[in-house]
C-alpha positions as a printed NumPy array, in Angstrom:
array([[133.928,  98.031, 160.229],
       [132.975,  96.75 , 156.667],
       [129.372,  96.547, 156.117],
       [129.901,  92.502, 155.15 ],
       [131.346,  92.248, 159.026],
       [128.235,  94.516, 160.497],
       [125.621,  92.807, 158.414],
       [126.979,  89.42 , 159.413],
       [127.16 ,  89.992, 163.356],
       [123.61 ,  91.488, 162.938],
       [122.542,  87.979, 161.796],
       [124.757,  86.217, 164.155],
       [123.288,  88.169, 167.244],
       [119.569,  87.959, 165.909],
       [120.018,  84.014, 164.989],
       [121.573,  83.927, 168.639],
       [118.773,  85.303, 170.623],
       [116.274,  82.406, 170.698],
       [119.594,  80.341, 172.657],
       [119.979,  82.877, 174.565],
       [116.637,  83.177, 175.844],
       [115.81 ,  79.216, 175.874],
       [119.065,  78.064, 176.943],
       [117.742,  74.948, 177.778],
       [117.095,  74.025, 174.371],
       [120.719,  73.461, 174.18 ],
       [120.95 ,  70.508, 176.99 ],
       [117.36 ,  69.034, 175.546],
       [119.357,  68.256, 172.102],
       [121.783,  67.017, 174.519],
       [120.009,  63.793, 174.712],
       [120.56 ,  61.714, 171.858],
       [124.991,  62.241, 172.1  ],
       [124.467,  61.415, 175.907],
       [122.29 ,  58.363, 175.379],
       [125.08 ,  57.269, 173.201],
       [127.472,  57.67 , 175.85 ],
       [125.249,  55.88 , 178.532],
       [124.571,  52.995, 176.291],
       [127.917,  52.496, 174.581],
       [130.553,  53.44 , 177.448],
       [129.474,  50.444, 180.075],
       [130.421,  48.145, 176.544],
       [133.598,  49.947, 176.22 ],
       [136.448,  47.814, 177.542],
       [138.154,  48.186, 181.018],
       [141.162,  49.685, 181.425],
       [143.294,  50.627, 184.177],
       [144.361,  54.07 , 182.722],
       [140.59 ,  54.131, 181.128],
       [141.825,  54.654, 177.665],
       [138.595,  53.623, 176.043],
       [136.953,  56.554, 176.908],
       [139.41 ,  58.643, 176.393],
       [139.08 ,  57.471, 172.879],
       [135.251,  56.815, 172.903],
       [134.462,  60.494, 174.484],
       [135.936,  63.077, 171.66 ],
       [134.447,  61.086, 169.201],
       [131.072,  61.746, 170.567],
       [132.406,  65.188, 170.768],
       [132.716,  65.47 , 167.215],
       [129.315,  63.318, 166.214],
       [127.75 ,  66.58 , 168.769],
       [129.565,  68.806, 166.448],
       [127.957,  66.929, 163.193],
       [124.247,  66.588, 163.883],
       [124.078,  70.094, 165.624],
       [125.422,  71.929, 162.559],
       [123.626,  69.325, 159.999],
       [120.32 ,  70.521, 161.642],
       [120.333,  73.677, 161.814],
       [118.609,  74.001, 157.741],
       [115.619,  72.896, 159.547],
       [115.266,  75.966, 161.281],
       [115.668,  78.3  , 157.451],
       [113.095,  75.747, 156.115],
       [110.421,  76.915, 158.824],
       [111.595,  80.423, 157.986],
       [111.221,  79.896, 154.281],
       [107.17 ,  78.557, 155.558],
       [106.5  ,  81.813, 157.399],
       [107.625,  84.064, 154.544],
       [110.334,  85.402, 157.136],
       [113.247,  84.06 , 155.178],
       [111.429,  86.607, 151.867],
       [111.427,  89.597, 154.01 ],
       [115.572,  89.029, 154.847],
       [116.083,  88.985, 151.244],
       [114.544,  92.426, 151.122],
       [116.002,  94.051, 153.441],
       [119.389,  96.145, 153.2  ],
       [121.502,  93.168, 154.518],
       [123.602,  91.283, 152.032],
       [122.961,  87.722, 151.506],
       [126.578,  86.504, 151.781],
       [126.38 ,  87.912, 155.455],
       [122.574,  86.407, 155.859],
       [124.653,  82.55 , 155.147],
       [127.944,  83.721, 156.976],
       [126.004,  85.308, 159.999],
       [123.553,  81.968, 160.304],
       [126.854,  79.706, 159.857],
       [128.892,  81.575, 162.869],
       [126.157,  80.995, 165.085],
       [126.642,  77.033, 165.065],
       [129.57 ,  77.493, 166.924],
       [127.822,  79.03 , 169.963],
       [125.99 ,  75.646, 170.966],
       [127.897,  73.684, 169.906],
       [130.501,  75.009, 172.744],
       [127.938,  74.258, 174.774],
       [127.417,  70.825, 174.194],
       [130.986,  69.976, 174.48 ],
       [131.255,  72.   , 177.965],
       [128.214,  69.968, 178.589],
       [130.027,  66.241, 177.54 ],
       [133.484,  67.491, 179.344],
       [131.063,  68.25 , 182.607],
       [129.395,  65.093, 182.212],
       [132.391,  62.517, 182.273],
       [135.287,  64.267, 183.906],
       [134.008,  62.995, 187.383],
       [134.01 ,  59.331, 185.519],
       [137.894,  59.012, 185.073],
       [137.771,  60.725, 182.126],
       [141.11 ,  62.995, 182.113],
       [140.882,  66.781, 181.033],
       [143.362,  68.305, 179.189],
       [142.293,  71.729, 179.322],
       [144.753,  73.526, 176.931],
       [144.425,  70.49 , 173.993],
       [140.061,  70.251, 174.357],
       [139.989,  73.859, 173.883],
       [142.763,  73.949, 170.588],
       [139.992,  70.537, 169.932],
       [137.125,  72.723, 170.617],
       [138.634,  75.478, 167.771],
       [138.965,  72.782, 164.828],
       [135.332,  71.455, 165.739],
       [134.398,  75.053, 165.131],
       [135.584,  75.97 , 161.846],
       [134.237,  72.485, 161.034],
       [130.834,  73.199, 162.452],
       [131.069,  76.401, 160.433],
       [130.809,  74.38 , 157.41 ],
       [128.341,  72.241, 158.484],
       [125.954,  74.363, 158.825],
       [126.365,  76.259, 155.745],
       [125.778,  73.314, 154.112],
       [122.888,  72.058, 155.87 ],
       [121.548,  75.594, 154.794],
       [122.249,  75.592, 151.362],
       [120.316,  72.051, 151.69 ],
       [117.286,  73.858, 153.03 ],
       [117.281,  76.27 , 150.272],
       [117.545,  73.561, 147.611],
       [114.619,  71.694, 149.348],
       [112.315,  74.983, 149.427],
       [109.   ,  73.323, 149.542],
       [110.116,  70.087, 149.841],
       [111.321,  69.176, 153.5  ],
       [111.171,  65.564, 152.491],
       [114.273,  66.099, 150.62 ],
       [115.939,  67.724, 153.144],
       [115.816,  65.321, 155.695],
       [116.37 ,  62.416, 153.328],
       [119.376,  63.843, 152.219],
       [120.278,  64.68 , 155.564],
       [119.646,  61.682, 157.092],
       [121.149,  59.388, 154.38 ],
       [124.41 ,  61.504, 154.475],
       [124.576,  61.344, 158.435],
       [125.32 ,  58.369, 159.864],
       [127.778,  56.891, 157.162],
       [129.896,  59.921, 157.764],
       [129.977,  59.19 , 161.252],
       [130.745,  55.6  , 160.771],
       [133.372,  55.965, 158.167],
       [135.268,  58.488, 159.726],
       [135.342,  55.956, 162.92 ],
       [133.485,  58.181, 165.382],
       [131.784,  54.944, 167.299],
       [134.027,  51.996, 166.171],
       [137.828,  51.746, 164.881],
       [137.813,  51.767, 160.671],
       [141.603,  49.996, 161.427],
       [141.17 ,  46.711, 160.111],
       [138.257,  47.278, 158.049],
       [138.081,  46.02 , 154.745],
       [140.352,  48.71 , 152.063],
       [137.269,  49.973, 150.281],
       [135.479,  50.846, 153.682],
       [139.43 ,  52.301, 154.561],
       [139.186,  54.18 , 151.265],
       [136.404,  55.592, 152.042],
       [137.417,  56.843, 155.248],
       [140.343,  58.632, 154.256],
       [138.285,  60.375, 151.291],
       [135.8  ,  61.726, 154.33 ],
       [137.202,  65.228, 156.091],
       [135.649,  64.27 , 159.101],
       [137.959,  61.1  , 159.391],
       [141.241,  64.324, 160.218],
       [139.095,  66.5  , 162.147],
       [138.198,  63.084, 164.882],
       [141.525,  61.854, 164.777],
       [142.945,  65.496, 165.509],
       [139.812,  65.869, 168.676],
       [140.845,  62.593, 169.92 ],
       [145.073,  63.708, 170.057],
       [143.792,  67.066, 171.441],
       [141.906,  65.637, 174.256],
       [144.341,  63.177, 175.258],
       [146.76 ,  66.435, 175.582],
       [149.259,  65.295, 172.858],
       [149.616,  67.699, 170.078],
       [151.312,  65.379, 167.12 ],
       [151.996,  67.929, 164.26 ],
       [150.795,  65.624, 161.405],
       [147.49 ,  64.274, 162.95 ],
       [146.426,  68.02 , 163.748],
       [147.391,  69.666, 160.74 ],
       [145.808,  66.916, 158.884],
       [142.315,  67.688, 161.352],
       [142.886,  71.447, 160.639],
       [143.011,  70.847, 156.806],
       [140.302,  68.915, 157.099],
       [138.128,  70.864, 158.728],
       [138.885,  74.202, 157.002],
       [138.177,  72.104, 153.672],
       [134.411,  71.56 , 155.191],
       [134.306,  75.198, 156.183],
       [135.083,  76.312, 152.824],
       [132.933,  73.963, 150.434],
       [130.129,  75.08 , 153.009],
       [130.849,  78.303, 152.508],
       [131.143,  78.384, 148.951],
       [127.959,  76.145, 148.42 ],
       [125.804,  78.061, 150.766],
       [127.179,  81.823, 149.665],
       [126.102,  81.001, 146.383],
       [122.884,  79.453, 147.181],
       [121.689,  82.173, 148.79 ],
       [122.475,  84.286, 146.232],
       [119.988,  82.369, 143.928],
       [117.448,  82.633, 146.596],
       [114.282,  84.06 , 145.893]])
């Protein structure tokens, strides 16, 4: 085993340990997607084969998928406070793996939280596909991947200045979930909010979660959701390896 692949399941396994021990932290951040789904799905339309939320539901998925991963810089910011975050960069671990090993973790809860949403509406008509939520649950994955790594190259660039994190963060957030149609249809929009949506990744990855769930696998749309999503992973990758690198 390369030490790059030991030093970064060292930081995946230490960065896992607090979810492991609080599990329930997992369900508590649970609250805001599932408030979303209590509030939004009695306004969803009714119908017989209850396609509207088999629509609504994987794009709540994917919004889960977002905010998890575009949080989790909060966590290296209160690092950076305690001095813990210094004492990494000391030790014998390299700092691409220190990024790589906090980036793999997102994927851990964030399988939660969709096992979580699946539990949650399956008894309400919602219909499981098993094999095409868990091929859905692998793009959200790789795109939570990237995510995170950029939410953590965020938190380095705001060292010191957690207003600017969460500005940023919070002023990038919800127009990518709007304009990539998580919570309404863009179809029909006006062309520049159209144009905007096909310039924003997470626009493939939803539309690839929502043919997933529904248990249809249409080459195009996925490939499209796996391009997508690997393009988030790598930028993410690429920002935060090098970001790190600068750290100090």
């Amino acid at each position: 085993m390369s030490t790059f692949v030991s030093d970064t399941l060292n930081v995946m396994n230490r960065e896992l340990r607090p979810v492991w021990r609080e599990p329930m932290a997992v369900v508590f951040a649970m609250i805001q997607p599932l408030v979303f789904l209590g509030l939004f799905a009695p306004l969803l339309p009714e119908m017989a084969d209850g396609a509207a939320l088999q629509w609504f539901v994987p794009g709540i998925v994917a919004m889960t998928a977002l905010m998890g991963a575009s949080f989790t810089g909060s966590n290296l910011m209160e690092e950076m406070q305690t001095g813990s975050h210094e004492r990494q960069l000391v030790s014998p671990l390299g700092r691409p793996a220190l990024l790589v090993g906090r980036a793999l973790k997102e994927v851990v809860p964030m399988l939660m939280q969709v096992a979580i949403i699946v539990a949650v509406v399956t008894p309400f008509s919602f219909d499981l596909h098993l094999g095409g939520a868990l091929a859905a649950a692998v793009v959200l994955s790789v795109f939570s991947i990237g995510v995170g790594a950029l939410s953590f190259a965020l938190a380095l660039a705001s060292k010191g200045e957690d207003w600017m994190f969460w500005t940023i963060q919070q002023t990038l957030l919800f127009p990518a979930l709007l304009t990539a149609g998580v919570l309404l249809p863009v179809d029909g929009a006006p062309r520049w909010l159209e144009v905007v949506s096909m310039l924003n990744p997470m626009t493939y990855v939803v539309d690839a979660v929502r043919a997933l769930f529904a248990g249809t696998f249409p080459a195009d749309v996925v490939l499209q959701g796996v391009a997508g999503a690997g393009f988030v992973a790598v930028l993410g990758l690429v920002v935060g390896v090098r970001a790190m690198r600068r750290s100090s």
